[in-house]
Coordinates of C-alpha atoms and ligand atoms in Angstrom, one line a residue:
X1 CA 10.4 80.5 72.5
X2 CA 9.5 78.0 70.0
X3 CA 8.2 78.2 66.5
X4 CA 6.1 75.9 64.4
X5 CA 8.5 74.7 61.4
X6 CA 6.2 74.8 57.5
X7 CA 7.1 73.2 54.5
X8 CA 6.6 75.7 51.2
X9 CA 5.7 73.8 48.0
X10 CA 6.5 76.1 44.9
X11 CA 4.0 74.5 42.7
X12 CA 4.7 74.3 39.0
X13 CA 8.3 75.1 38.6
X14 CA 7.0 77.5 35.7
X15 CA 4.8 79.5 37.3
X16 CA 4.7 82.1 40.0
X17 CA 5.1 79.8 42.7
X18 CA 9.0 80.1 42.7
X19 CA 8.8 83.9 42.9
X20 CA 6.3 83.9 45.8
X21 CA 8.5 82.1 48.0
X22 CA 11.5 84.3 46.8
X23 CA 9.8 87.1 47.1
X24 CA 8.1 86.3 51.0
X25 CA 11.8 84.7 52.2
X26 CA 12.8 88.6 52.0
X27 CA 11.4 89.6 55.6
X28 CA 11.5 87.5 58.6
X29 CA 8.8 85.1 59.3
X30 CA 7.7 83.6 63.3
X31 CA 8.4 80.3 62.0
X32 CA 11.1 78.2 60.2
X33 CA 10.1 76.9 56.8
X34 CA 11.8 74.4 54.7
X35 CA 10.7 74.6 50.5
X36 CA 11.0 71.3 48.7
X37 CA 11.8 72.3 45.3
X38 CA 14.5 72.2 43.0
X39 CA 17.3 74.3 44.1
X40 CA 18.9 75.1 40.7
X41 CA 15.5 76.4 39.6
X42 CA 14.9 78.1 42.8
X43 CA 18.8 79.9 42.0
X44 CA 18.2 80.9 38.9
X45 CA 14.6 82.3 39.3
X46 CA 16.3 84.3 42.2
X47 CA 18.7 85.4 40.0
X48 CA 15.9 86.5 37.3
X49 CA 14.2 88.2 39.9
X50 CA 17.7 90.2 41.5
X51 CA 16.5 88.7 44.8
X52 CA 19.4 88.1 46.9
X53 CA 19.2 84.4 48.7
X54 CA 21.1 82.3 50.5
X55 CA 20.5 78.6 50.1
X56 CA 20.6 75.6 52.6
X57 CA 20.6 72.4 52.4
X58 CA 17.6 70.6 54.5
X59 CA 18.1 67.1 55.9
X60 CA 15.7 65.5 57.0
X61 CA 14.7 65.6 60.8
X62 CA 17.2 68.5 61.2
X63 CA 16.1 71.7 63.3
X64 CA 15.9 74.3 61.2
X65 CA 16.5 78.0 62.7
X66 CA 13.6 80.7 62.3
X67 CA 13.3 82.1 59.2
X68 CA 15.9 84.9 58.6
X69 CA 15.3 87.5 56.0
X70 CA 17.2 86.2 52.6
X71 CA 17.8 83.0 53.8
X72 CA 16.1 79.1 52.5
X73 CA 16.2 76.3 53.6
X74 CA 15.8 74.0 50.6
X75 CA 14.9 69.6 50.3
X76 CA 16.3 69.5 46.4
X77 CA 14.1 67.2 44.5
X78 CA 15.5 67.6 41.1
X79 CA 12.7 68.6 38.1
X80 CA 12.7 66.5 35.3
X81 CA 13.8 68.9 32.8
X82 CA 15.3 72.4 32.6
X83 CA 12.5 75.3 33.7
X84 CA 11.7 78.5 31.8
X85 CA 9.8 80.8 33.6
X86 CA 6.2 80.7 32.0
X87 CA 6.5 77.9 29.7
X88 CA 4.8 74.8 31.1
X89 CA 7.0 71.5 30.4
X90 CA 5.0 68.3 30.7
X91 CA 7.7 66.3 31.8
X92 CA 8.1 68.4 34.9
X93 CA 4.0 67.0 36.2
X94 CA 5.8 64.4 37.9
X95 CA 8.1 65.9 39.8
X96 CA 5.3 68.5 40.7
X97 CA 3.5 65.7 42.4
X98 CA 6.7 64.4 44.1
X99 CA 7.1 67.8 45.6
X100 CA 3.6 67.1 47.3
X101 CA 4.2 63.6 48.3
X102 CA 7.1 64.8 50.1
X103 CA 5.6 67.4 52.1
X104 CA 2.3 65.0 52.7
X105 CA 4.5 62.6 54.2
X106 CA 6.6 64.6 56.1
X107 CA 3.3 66.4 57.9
X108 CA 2.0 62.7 58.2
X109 CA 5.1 61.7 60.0
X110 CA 5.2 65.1 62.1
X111 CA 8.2 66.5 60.7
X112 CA 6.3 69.7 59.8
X113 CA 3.8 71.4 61.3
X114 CA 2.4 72.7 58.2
X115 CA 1.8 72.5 54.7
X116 CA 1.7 75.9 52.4
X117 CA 1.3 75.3 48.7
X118 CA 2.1 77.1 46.2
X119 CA 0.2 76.8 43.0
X120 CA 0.0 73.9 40.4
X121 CA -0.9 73.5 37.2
X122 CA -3.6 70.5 36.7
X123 CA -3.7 70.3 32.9
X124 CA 0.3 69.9 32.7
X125 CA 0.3 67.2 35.3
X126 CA -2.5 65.3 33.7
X127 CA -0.8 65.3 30.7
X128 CA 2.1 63.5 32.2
X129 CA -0.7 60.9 33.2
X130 CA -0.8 61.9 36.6
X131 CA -4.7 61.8 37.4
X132 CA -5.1 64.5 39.5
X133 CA -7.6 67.1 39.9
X134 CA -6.2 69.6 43.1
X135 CA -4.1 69.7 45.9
X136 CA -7.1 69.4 48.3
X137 CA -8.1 65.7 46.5
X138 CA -4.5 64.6 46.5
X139 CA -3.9 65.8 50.6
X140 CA -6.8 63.9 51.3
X141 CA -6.1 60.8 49.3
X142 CA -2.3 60.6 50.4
X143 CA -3.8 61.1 54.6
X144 CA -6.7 58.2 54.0
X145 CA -9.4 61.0 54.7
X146 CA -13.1 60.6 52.6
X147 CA -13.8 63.5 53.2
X148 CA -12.1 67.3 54.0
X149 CA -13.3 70.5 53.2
X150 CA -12.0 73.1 51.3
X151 CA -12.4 76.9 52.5
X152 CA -11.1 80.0 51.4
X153 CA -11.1 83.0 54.0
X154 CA -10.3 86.2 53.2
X155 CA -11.3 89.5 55.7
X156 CA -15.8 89.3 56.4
X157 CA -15.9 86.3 54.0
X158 CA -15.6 82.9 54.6
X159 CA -16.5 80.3 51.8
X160 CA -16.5 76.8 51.8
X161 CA -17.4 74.5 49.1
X162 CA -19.5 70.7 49.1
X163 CA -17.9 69.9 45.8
X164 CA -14.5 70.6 44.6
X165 CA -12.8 70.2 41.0
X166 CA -15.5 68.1 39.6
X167 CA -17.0 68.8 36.6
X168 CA -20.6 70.6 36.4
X169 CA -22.6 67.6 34.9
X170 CA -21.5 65.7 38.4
X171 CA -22.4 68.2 40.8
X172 CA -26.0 67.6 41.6
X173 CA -24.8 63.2 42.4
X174 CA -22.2 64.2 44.3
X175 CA -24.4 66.0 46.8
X176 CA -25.7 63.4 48.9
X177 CA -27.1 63.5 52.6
X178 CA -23.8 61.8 53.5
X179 CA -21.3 64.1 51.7
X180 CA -23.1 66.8 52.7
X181 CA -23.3 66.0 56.6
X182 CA -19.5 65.2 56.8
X183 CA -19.0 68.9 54.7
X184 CA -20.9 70.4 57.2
X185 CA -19.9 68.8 60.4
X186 CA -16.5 69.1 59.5
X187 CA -16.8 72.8 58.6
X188 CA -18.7 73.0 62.0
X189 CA -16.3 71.3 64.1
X190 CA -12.7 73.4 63.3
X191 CA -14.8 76.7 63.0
X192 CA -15.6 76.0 66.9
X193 CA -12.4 74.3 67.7
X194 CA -9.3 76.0 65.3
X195 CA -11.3 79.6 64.9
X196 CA -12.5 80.1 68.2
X197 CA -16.5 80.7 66.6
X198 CA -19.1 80.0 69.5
X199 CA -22.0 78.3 67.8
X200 CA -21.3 79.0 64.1
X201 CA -23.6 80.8 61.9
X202 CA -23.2 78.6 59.1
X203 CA -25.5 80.2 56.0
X204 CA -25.9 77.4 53.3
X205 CA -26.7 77.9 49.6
X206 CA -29.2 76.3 47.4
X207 CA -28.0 74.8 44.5
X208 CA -30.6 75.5 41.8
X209 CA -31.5 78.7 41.2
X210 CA -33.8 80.4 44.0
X211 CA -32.9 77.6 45.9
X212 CA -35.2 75.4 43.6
X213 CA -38.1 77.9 43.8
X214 CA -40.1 75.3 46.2
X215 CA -39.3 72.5 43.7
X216 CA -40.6 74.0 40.6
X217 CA -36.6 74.6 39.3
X218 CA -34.9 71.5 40.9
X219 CA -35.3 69.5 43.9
X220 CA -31.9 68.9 45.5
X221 CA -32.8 71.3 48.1
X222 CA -36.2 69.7 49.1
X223 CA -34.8 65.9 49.0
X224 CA -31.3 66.5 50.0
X225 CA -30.3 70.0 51.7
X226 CA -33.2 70.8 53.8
X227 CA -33.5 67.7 55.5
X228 CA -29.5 67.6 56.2
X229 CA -30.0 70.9 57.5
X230 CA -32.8 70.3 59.9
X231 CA -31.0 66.5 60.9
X232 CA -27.8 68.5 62.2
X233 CA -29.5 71.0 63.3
X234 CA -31.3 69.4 65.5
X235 CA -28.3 67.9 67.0
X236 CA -27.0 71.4 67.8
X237 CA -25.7 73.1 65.1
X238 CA -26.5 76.4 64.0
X239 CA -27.4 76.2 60.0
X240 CA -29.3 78.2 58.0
X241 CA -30.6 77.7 54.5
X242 CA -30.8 76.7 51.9
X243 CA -30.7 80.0 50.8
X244 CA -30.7 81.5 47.0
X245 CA -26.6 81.8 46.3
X246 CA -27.4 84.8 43.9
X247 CA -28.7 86.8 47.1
X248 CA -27.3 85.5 50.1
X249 CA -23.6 87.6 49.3
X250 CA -25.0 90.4 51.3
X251 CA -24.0 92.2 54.3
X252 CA -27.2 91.8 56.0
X253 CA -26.7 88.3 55.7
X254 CA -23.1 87.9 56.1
X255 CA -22.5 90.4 59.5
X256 CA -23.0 87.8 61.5
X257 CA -22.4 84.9 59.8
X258 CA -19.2 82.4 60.5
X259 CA -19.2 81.0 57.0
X260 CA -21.6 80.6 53.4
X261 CA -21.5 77.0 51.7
X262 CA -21.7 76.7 48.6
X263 CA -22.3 73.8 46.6
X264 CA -19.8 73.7 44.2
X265 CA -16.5 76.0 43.4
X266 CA -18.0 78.7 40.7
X267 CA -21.0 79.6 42.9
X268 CA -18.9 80.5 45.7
X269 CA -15.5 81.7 44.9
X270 CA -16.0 84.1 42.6
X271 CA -17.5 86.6 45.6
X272 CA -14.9 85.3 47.6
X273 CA -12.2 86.4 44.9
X274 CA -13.9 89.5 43.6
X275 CA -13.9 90.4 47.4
X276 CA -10.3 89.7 48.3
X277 CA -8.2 87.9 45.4
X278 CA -4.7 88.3 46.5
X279 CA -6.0 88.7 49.9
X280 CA -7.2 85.6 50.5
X281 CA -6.2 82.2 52.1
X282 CA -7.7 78.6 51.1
X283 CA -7.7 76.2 53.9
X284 CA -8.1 72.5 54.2
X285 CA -10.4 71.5 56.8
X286 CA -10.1 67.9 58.1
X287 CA -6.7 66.8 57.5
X288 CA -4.8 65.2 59.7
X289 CA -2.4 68.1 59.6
X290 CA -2.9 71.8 58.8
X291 CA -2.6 72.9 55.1
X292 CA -3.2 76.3 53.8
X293 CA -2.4 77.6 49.9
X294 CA -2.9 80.8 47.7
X295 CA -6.0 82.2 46.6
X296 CA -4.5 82.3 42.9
X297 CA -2.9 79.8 40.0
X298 CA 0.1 79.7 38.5
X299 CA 0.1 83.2 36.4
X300 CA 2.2 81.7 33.9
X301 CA 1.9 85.3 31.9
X302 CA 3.5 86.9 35.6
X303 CA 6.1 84.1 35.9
X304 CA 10.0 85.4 36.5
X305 CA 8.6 89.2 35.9
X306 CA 9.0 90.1 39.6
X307 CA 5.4 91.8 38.7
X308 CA 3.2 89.6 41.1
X309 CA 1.0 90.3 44.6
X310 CA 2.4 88.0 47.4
X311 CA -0.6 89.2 49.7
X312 CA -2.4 85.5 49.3
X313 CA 1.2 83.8 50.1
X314 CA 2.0 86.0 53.0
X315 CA -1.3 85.2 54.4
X316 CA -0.9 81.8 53.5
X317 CA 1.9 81.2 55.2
X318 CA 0.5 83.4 58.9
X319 CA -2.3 81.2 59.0
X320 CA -0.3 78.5 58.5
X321 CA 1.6 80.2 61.9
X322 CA -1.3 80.7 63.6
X323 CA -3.1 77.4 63.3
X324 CA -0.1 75.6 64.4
X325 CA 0.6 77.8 67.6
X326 CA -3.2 77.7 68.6
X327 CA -3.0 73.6 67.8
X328 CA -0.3 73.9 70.8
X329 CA -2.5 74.5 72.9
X330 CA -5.3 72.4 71.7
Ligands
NAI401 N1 -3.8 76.7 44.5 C1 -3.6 76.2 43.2 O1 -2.8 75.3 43.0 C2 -4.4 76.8 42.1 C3 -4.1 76.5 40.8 N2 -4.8 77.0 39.8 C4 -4.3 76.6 38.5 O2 -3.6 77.7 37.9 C5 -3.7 77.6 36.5 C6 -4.0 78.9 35.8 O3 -5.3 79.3 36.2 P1 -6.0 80.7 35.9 O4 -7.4 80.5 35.9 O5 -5.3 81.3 34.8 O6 -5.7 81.6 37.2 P2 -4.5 82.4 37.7 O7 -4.8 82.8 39.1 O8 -3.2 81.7 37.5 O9 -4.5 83.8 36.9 C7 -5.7 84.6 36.7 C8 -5.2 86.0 36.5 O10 -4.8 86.6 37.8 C9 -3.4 87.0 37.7 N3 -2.8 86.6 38.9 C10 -2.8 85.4 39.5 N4 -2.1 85.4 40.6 C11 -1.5 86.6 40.7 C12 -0.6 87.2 41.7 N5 -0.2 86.6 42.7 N6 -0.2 88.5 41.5 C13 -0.7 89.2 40.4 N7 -1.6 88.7 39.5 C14 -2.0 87.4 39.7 C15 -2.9 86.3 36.5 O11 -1.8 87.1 35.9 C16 -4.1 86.2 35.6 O12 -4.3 87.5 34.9 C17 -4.8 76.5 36.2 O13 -4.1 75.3 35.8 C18 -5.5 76.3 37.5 O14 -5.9 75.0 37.7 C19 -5.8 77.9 40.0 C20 -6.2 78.3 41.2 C21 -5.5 77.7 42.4
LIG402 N1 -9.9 77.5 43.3 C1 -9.1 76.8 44.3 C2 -8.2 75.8 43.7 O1 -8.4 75.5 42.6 C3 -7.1 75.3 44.5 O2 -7.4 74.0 44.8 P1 -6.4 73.1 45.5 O3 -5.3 72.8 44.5 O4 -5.9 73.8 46.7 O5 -7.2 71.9 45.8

């Protein structure tokens, strides 16, 4: 029977991202999984954390058995400095990144079938003069994509977003016909084709408040989000909106609905994480390769405690699973 292989990146060496993977590598998983990390910081967080591990060495293009309870399969890239758990060292951004490069590469080249993430700490890796702004920006710079979409699922709530880690002032430029139809067709295309959804019921929010109260509070959604709307629609898609974000989170609304857009990350994911944080799974639509992460940061304050929900990292890591055994059979 075969099993997809995932590579697991901890994240920021001083967070929880070390812990998770410690803590999830203690039951047996359908699929093998390889963690590109340091494996002196992985041993000693193990040891903080009385989790008993045993550590291999990954080569690269080497079969790697199904996961077996207590046993990793580690690609050392050494950090830059020595890691304490919860204290953020700048000189470790880099290595951070190099963590990702490796495992973008490897899912370009098809030596993975998978890319889970742990999570990172932006601030700390900006201040090592990395410009980067989120794993979703950086995946799709690395594969050559303009434009992917990020969506977090977690159960009766999907929620995907037209803008990212930008800041607020940029949000309303950044919405154009164009951004927005690639969002949405994206979005449209794996919800039929990777989640099985006949016709999605895709509800889209406003961005102003009441949706722009027919112009009088903004006019994105008269120039921009209507007319993208009715465009796709048109060509068979099954959109709906643009609807008020502050009343749309609603089950009448949301029964039957295969996914809510939102226009940027604050008016969507906090539902989505008062619903289900720690139950929750954020997934990267159109990328070459399937990528799925946490719902969560890097809990610096949780960091070597042992005191930390692996719920988001377990589901991570199925959905990971799952998307590569249905892309089998694509
Ligand atoms: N996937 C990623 O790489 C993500 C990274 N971040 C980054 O994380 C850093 C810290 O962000 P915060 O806003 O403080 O969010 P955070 O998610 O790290 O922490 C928020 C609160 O939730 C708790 N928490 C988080 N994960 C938990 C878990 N698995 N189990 C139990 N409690 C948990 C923390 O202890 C804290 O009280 C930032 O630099 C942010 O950019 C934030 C979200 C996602
Ligand atoms: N709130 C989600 C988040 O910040 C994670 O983004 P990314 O690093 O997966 O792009």
């Amino acid at each position: 029977m075969s099993y997809p292989t995932l590579i697991f990146t901890p994240g920021e060496p001083a967070g929880i991202g070390p812990d998770l993977i410690l803590k999830v590598a203690q039951q047996p998983l359908e699929a093998a999984v390889v963690v590109c990390a340091d494996k002196n910081m992985l041993r000693e967080r193990a040891e903080l954390l009385n989790l008993p591990v045993t550590f291999h060495k990954y080569e690269k293009g080497q079969k790697v058995p199904k996961h077996e309870a207590g046993h990793l399969w580690v690609e050392h890239l050494p950090v830059c400095e020595p890691v304490t758990a919860g204290e953020l060292t700048v000189a470790n951004g880099h290595y951070v990144v190099d963590c990702l490069k490796r495992a973008s590469d490897g899912n370009l080249a098809g030596e993975f079938d998978a890319i889970v993430t742990g999570p990172v700490h932006k601030g700390v890796i900006n201040q090592a003069g990395v410009a980067f702004s989120g794993h979703t920006e950086f995946l799709a710079h690395e594969a050559d994509c303009n434009d992917v979409v990020m969506m977090l699922a977690t159960e009766g709530l999907r929620v995907a977003l037209v803008t990212t880690h930008i800041p607020l002032a940029y949000v309303s430029k950044a919405i154009t016909k164009e951004r927005l139809t690639n969002i949405l067709t994206i979005l449209h295309n794996d919800l039929t084709n990777k989640f099985g959804e006949v016709q999605p019921k895709i509800l889209v929010c406003g961005l102003n408040p009441h949706a722009g109260e027919s112009g009088h509070l903004g006019h994105e959604e008269i120039d921009t989000i209507a007319p993208v709307i009715e465009t796709l629609n048109a060509g068979g898609m099954n959109l709906h909106g643009p609807y008020p974000a502050d009343t749309i989170f609603q089950p009448k609304y949301l029964d039957d609905a295969s996914a809510v857009v939102a226009m940027y990350h604050d008016q969507g994911l906090p539902v989505l994480k008062y619903k289900g944080f720690g139950q929750a799974v954020n997934i990267t639509l159109g990328l070459p390769y399937i990528r799925t992460s946490v719902d969560h940061g890097t809990a610096l304050d949780l960091a070597g405690t042992g005191n930390i929900n692996d719920g988001s990292c377990r589901l991570a890591i199925q959905t990971a699973i799952d998307m590569a055994n249905a892309s089998y059979y694509e």
